[in-house]
Short mmCIF file of C-alpha atoms in Angstrom, two decimals:
data_model
loop_
_atom_site.label_atom_id
_atom_site.label_comp_id
_atom_site.label_asym_id
_atom_site.label_seq_id
_atom_site.Cartn_x
_atom_site.Cartn_y
_atom_site.Cartn_z
CA UNK A 1 0.02 0.01 0.00
CA UNK A 2 1.37 3.41 -1.00
CA UNK A 3 2.20 5.90 1.72
CA UNK A 4 0.53 9.28 1.75
CA UNK A 5 3.66 10.98 0.40
CA UNK A 6 4.06 8.41 -2.37
CA UNK A 7 0.42 8.83 -3.31
CA UNK A 8 0.84 12.60 -3.68
CA UNK A 9 3.57 12.05 -6.28
CA UNK A 10 1.73 9.29 -8.15
CA UNK A 11 -0.06 10.45 -11.30
CA UNK A 12 -3.79 9.72 -11.23
CA UNK A 13 -5.05 6.92 -13.52
CA UNK A 14 -6.25 7.54 -17.06
CA UNK A 15 -9.93 8.46 -17.18
CA UNK A 16 -12.29 6.92 -19.73
CA UNK A 17 -11.87 8.65 -23.08
CA UNK A 18 -14.25 11.40 -24.17
CA UNK A 19 -16.30 10.63 -27.26
CA UNK A 20 -15.98 14.26 -28.39
CA UNK A 21 -12.45 15.64 -28.49
CA UNK A 22 -11.75 18.86 -26.55
CA UNK A 23 -8.88 21.24 -25.79
CA UNK A 24 -7.11 22.04 -22.57
CA UNK A 25 -7.25 25.83 -22.82
CA UNK A 26 -4.49 26.47 -20.29
CA UNK A 27 -1.56 24.26 -19.30
CA UNK A 28 2.14 24.48 -18.41
CA UNK A 29 3.85 21.46 -19.96
CA UNK A 30 7.23 22.95 -19.04
CA UNK A 31 6.39 22.39 -15.36
CA UNK A 32 5.16 18.79 -15.78
CA UNK A 33 7.06 15.48 -15.69
CA UNK A 34 7.79 13.63 -18.90
CA UNK A 35 8.37 15.05 -22.34
CA UNK A 36 5.84 17.22 -24.15
CA UNK A 37 5.39 14.50 -26.73
CA UNK A 38 4.53 12.00 -23.99
CA UNK A 39 2.09 14.40 -22.36
CA UNK A 40 0.36 15.18 -25.63
CA UNK A 41 0.04 11.48 -26.53
CA UNK A 42 -1.39 10.65 -23.13
CA UNK A 43 -3.91 13.47 -23.42
CA UNK A 44 -4.88 12.52 -26.98
CA UNK A 45 -5.58 8.95 -25.84
CA UNK A 46 -8.52 10.24 -23.73
CA UNK A 47 -9.80 12.78 -26.23
CA UNK A 48 -7.84 15.90 -25.28
CA UNK A 49 -6.34 16.60 -28.66
CA UNK A 50 -5.32 20.27 -28.35
CA UNK A 51 -3.57 22.24 -25.63
CA UNK A 52 -2.75 25.92 -25.13
CA UNK A 53 0.75 26.17 -23.64
CA UNK A 54 0.98 29.33 -21.55
CA UNK A 55 4.09 31.38 -20.84
CA UNK A 56 4.62 33.29 -17.58
CA UNK A 57 7.89 35.02 -18.29
CA UNK A 58 10.12 35.72 -21.30
CA UNK A 59 11.90 32.35 -21.20
CA UNK A 60 8.64 30.42 -20.72
CA UNK A 61 6.97 32.37 -23.50
CA UNK A 62 9.80 31.60 -25.91
CA UNK A 63 9.51 27.92 -24.99
CA UNK A 64 5.74 28.00 -25.59
CA UNK A 65 6.20 29.56 -29.01
CA UNK A 66 8.86 26.99 -29.93
CA UNK A 67 6.63 24.11 -28.80
CA UNK A 68 3.69 25.40 -30.79
CA UNK A 69 5.92 25.59 -33.85
CA UNK A 70 6.92 21.99 -33.36
CA UNK A 71 3.53 20.37 -32.53
CA UNK A 72 0.28 20.93 -34.41
CA UNK A 73 -1.62 20.01 -31.23
CA UNK A 74 -0.10 22.94 -29.33
CA UNK A 75 -1.02 26.61 -29.45
CA UNK A 76 0.99 29.22 -27.56
CA UNK A 77 0.10 32.08 -25.28
CA UNK A 78 2.86 34.50 -24.32
CA UNK A 79 3.09 37.04 -21.49
CA UNK A 80 4.59 38.21 -18.23
CA UNK A 81 2.62 36.79 -15.32
CA UNK A 82 1.19 39.55 -13.07
CA UNK A 83 3.70 38.50 -10.38
CA UNK A 84 6.60 38.58 -12.83
CA UNK A 85 6.28 42.28 -13.70
CA UNK A 86 6.95 43.65 -10.18
CA UNK A 87 9.91 41.28 -9.77
CA UNK A 88 11.48 42.54 -12.95
CA UNK A 89 11.19 46.13 -11.75
CA UNK A 90 11.75 45.74 -7.99
CA UNK A 91 13.91 42.62 -7.92
CA UNK A 92 13.28 39.18 -6.51
CA UNK A 93 15.20 38.83 -3.25
CA UNK A 94 13.18 35.86 -2.02
CA UNK A 95 13.84 33.90 -5.22
CA UNK A 96 10.13 33.25 -5.84
CA UNK A 97 10.76 33.16 -9.60
CA UNK A 98 13.68 30.76 -9.17
CA UNK A 99 16.08 33.62 -9.85
CA UNK A 100 17.40 35.93 -7.16
CA UNK A 101 17.26 38.99 -9.37
CA UNK A 102 18.33 42.51 -8.54
CA UNK A 103 16.01 45.43 -9.33
CA UNK A 104 15.89 46.14 -13.03
CA UNK A 105 13.65 49.21 -12.94
CA UNK A 106 11.25 50.21 -15.70
CA UNK A 107 13.90 49.40 -18.35
CA UNK A 108 13.70 45.71 -17.42
CA UNK A 109 9.95 45.71 -17.81
CA UNK A 110 10.19 47.53 -21.14
CA UNK A 111 12.73 45.06 -22.48
CA UNK A 112 10.66 42.07 -21.41
CA UNK A 113 7.48 43.47 -22.89
CA UNK A 114 9.33 44.14 -26.19
CA UNK A 115 10.17 40.42 -26.36
CA UNK A 116 6.55 39.46 -25.59
CA UNK A 117 5.42 41.83 -28.34
CA UNK A 118 7.73 40.17 -30.86
CA UNK A 119 6.56 36.69 -29.84
CA UNK A 120 2.91 37.74 -30.05
CA UNK A 121 3.43 38.55 -33.71
CA UNK A 122 4.21 34.94 -34.57
CA UNK A 123 1.43 33.03 -36.38
CA UNK A 124 1.53 30.00 -34.03
CA UNK A 125 1.13 32.27 -31.00
CA UNK A 126 -2.61 32.64 -30.65
CA UNK A 127 -2.91 34.52 -27.37
CA UNK A 128 -1.34 37.05 -25.06
CA UNK A 129 -1.41 35.77 -21.48
CA UNK A 130 -1.48 34.95 -18.76
CA UNK A 131 -1.68 38.58 -17.76
CA UNK A 132 -3.85 40.50 -15.35
CA UNK A 133 -3.70 41.28 -11.64
CA UNK A 134 -2.75 39.16 -8.61
CA UNK A 135 -3.14 40.79 -5.21
CA UNK A 136 -2.56 37.49 -3.36
CA UNK A 137 1.19 37.15 -3.86
CA UNK A 138 2.34 40.69 -4.77
CA UNK A 139 2.10 43.38 -2.12
CA UNK A 140 0.86 46.96 -2.47
CA UNK A 141 4.25 48.10 -3.79
CA UNK A 142 3.67 46.04 -6.92
CA UNK A 143 0.09 47.01 -7.80
CA UNK A 144 0.84 49.95 -10.07
CA UNK A 145 3.55 47.91 -11.87
CA UNK A 146 1.04 45.07 -12.41
CA UNK A 147 -1.51 47.51 -13.80
CA UNK A 148 1.01 49.05 -16.19
CA UNK A 149 2.05 45.59 -17.39
CA UNK A 150 -1.59 44.50 -17.79
CA UNK A 151 -2.42 47.65 -19.73
CA UNK A 152 0.43 47.04 -22.11
CA UNK A 153 -0.46 43.36 -22.61
CA UNK A 154 -4.00 44.44 -23.55
CA UNK A 155 -2.58 46.80 -26.17
CA UNK A 156 -0.28 44.07 -27.58
CA UNK A 157 -3.16 41.60 -27.84
CA UNK A 158 -5.37 44.07 -29.67
CA UNK A 159 -2.62 45.26 -32.02
CA UNK A 160 -1.81 41.69 -33.08
CA UNK A 161 -5.42 40.51 -33.14
CA UNK A 162 -4.74 37.80 -30.53
CA UNK A 163 -6.87 36.49 -27.69
CA UNK A 164 -6.20 37.86 -24.17
CA UNK A 165 -5.81 35.36 -21.33
CA UNK A 166 -6.56 36.83 -17.92
CA UNK A 167 -5.01 35.81 -14.57
CA UNK A 168 -7.26 37.27 -11.88
CA UNK A 169 -6.51 36.48 -8.23
CA UNK A 170 -8.17 38.51 -5.49
CA UNK A 171 -8.54 41.38 -7.96
CA UNK A 172 -11.93 40.89 -9.63
CA UNK A 173 -13.16 44.46 -9.58
CA UNK A 174 -9.87 46.01 -10.72
CA UNK A 175 -9.49 43.49 -13.53
CA UNK A 176 -12.93 44.23 -14.92
CA UNK A 177 -12.43 47.98 -14.48
CA UNK A 178 -9.20 47.89 -16.44
CA UNK A 179 -10.68 45.75 -19.23
CA UNK A 180 -13.51 48.25 -19.62
CA UNK A 181 -11.27 51.30 -19.35
CA UNK A 182 -8.69 50.02 -21.87
CA UNK A 183 -11.17 48.20 -24.09
CA UNK A 184 -10.94 44.45 -23.91
CA UNK A 185 -9.84 42.52 -27.01
CA UNK A 186 -12.70 40.93 -28.93
CA UNK A 187 -11.63 37.52 -27.58
CA UNK A 188 -10.93 37.63 -23.83
CA UNK A 189 -10.57 34.54 -21.64
CA UNK A 190 -10.70 34.45 -17.83
CA UNK A 191 -8.29 31.62 -17.03
CA UNK A 192 -9.16 29.44 -14.01
CA UNK A 193 -12.29 31.50 -13.37
CA UNK A 194 -12.59 32.23 -9.63
CA UNK A 195 -15.42 34.75 -9.42
CA UNK A 196 -19.02 34.27 -8.37
CA UNK A 197 -22.28 34.11 -10.37
CA UNK A 198 -22.72 37.88 -10.34
CA UNK A 199 -19.32 38.37 -11.89
CA UNK A 200 -20.00 35.60 -14.40
CA UNK A 201 -23.07 37.51 -15.58
CA UNK A 202 -20.97 40.64 -16.05
CA UNK A 203 -18.42 38.70 -18.10
CA UNK A 204 -21.19 37.18 -20.21
CA UNK A 205 -22.65 40.62 -20.91
CA UNK A 206 -19.32 41.58 -22.49
CA UNK A 207 -18.89 38.30 -24.38
CA UNK A 208 -15.88 37.14 -22.40
CA UNK A 209 -15.04 33.48 -22.02
CA UNK A 210 -14.81 31.74 -18.67
CA UNK A 211 -12.40 28.79 -18.35
CA UNK A 212 -13.08 26.43 -15.47
CA UNK A 213 -10.41 24.24 -13.85
CA UNK A 214 -10.15 21.62 -11.11
CA UNK A 215 -11.48 23.84 -8.32
CA UNK A 216 -15.00 23.65 -9.84
CA UNK A 217 -15.02 19.99 -8.74
CA UNK A 218 -14.16 20.73 -5.09
CA UNK A 219 -17.03 20.22 -2.65
CA UNK A 220 -16.55 23.57 -0.92
CA UNK A 221 -16.70 25.54 -4.19
CA UNK A 222 -20.45 25.76 -4.74
CA UNK A 223 -20.09 29.48 -5.71
CA UNK A 224 -17.96 28.35 -8.66
CA UNK A 225 -20.62 25.86 -9.73
CA UNK A 226 -23.20 28.65 -9.38
CA UNK A 227 -21.06 30.72 -11.74
CA UNK A 228 -20.86 27.81 -14.16
CA UNK A 229 -24.63 27.50 -14.06
CA UNK A 230 -25.21 31.09 -15.26
CA UNK A 231 -22.43 31.17 -17.86
CA UNK A 232 -23.83 30.89 -21.39
CA UNK A 233 -22.97 27.53 -22.95
CA UNK A 234 -21.14 29.27 -25.79
CA UNK A 235 -18.76 31.00 -23.38
CA UNK A 236 -17.54 28.02 -21.32
CA UNK A 237 -13.97 26.71 -21.64
CA UNK A 238 -12.10 24.08 -19.67
CA UNK A 239 -8.48 23.82 -18.53
CA UNK A 240 -6.11 22.03 -16.21
CA UNK A 241 -3.60 24.76 -15.31
CA UNK A 242 -1.45 21.71 -14.86
CA UNK A 243 0.55 20.77 -12.90
CA UNK A 244 -1.65 22.73 -10.49
CA UNK A 245 -5.31 22.46 -9.44
CA UNK A 246 -5.86 18.73 -9.91
CA UNK A 247 -9.58 17.88 -9.86
CA UNK A 248 -11.37 15.83 -7.21
CA UNK A 249 -10.86 13.01 -6.28
CA UNK A 250 -7.17 13.42 -7.10
CA UNK A 251 -6.58 16.80 -5.41
CA UNK A 252 -2.96 17.13 -4.30
CA UNK A 253 -1.61 14.75 -6.92
CA UNK A 254 0.12 15.82 -10.18
CA UNK A 255 -2.20 17.37 -12.76
CA UNK A 256 -1.86 17.02 -16.52
CA UNK A 257 -3.95 17.60 -19.65
CA UNK A 258 -5.16 13.95 -19.70
CA UNK A 259 -7.26 14.72 -16.61
CA UNK A 260 -9.55 17.14 -18.47
CA UNK A 261 -12.30 14.42 -18.75
CA UNK A 262 -12.53 14.28 -14.94
CA UNK A 263 -13.34 18.02 -14.70
CA UNK A 264 -15.57 17.97 -17.77
CA UNK A 265 -17.75 15.16 -16.43
CA UNK A 266 -18.12 16.99 -13.13
CA UNK A 267 -19.11 20.16 -14.96
CA UNK A 268 -21.58 18.33 -17.15
CA UNK A 269 -23.26 16.79 -14.12
CA UNK A 270 -23.42 20.18 -12.43
CA UNK A 271 -25.07 21.73 -15.51
CA UNK A 272 -27.36 18.77 -16.08
CA UNK A 273 -25.88 18.10 -19.54
CA UNK A 274 -24.71 14.98 -21.27
CA UNK A 275 -20.90 15.06 -21.40
CA UNK A 276 -20.94 14.92 -25.18
CA UNK A 277 -23.08 18.07 -25.38
CA UNK A 278 -20.77 19.99 -23.06
CA UNK A 279 -17.67 18.67 -24.83
CA UNK A 280 -19.05 19.71 -28.24
CA UNK A 281 -19.70 23.23 -26.96
CA UNK A 282 -16.31 23.50 -25.31
CA UNK A 283 -14.49 22.34 -28.47
CA UNK A 284 -16.29 24.94 -30.56
CA UNK A 285 -15.81 27.65 -27.96
CA UNK A 286 -12.08 27.06 -27.59
CA UNK A 287 -11.51 27.20 -31.34
CA UNK A 288 -13.53 30.44 -31.52
CA UNK A 289 -11.85 32.02 -28.51
CA UNK A 290 -8.31 31.33 -29.70
CA UNK A 291 -8.96 31.65 -33.43
CA UNK A 292 -7.80 28.27 -34.73
#
């Protein structure tokens, strides 16, 4: 019998395949075990035939673009994560990013955004993200830097005609306010949606897409399921955010794109839909949202 620690490192079993193929709209293959080819094959075996590989910094965004150029099943999103922007400007003394960086000032942010802009112009890069605001990990000293970075990502997405992928953590009102003030791109996706039903209705009014991840399956997250219930069927996406946010009953174990069917079946049950109906809608929505 496996110990608790061993169980937490053991990948969950393969779920039954979906009859209708879908996409994982947000994943981080560079943070997962195994090669990208292995991860993609495992996902395809259960009906997850497309993934959006998301960059969080310049190096990760370059890697996402290169992967999308190599694999037809991969589309890339490129950006500076909201927590990355303040660390470029102010430095990263605690090494959160894996690099103990010294302060680079506004010039460091400008240089990084210039690289994101160049990557966003590539044809196999379909989105700018994940960008947005995160008040959970970055303190008050980083808020204005995050807002400046977010504003400039919005402009990049619109100029290149790419989708915008939003990271919103503990910042719902400010994220929406900035999207309305700056003018959201025609295709805007809230990654790992974490708002309530009232916010979901606001997003729907503006035609924004809501992507649901593993937390929608957690027993305590009824407000998320309430949000799912009021989201128009043509605005629902699904994601893993792997290796994070593994769905119930595998919470705490490694997540990967092949676990999308677990979350999808939970979402279908919550909405009172057959899984094929939800999968069909999600497949169409993801292609429309990312323009492929």
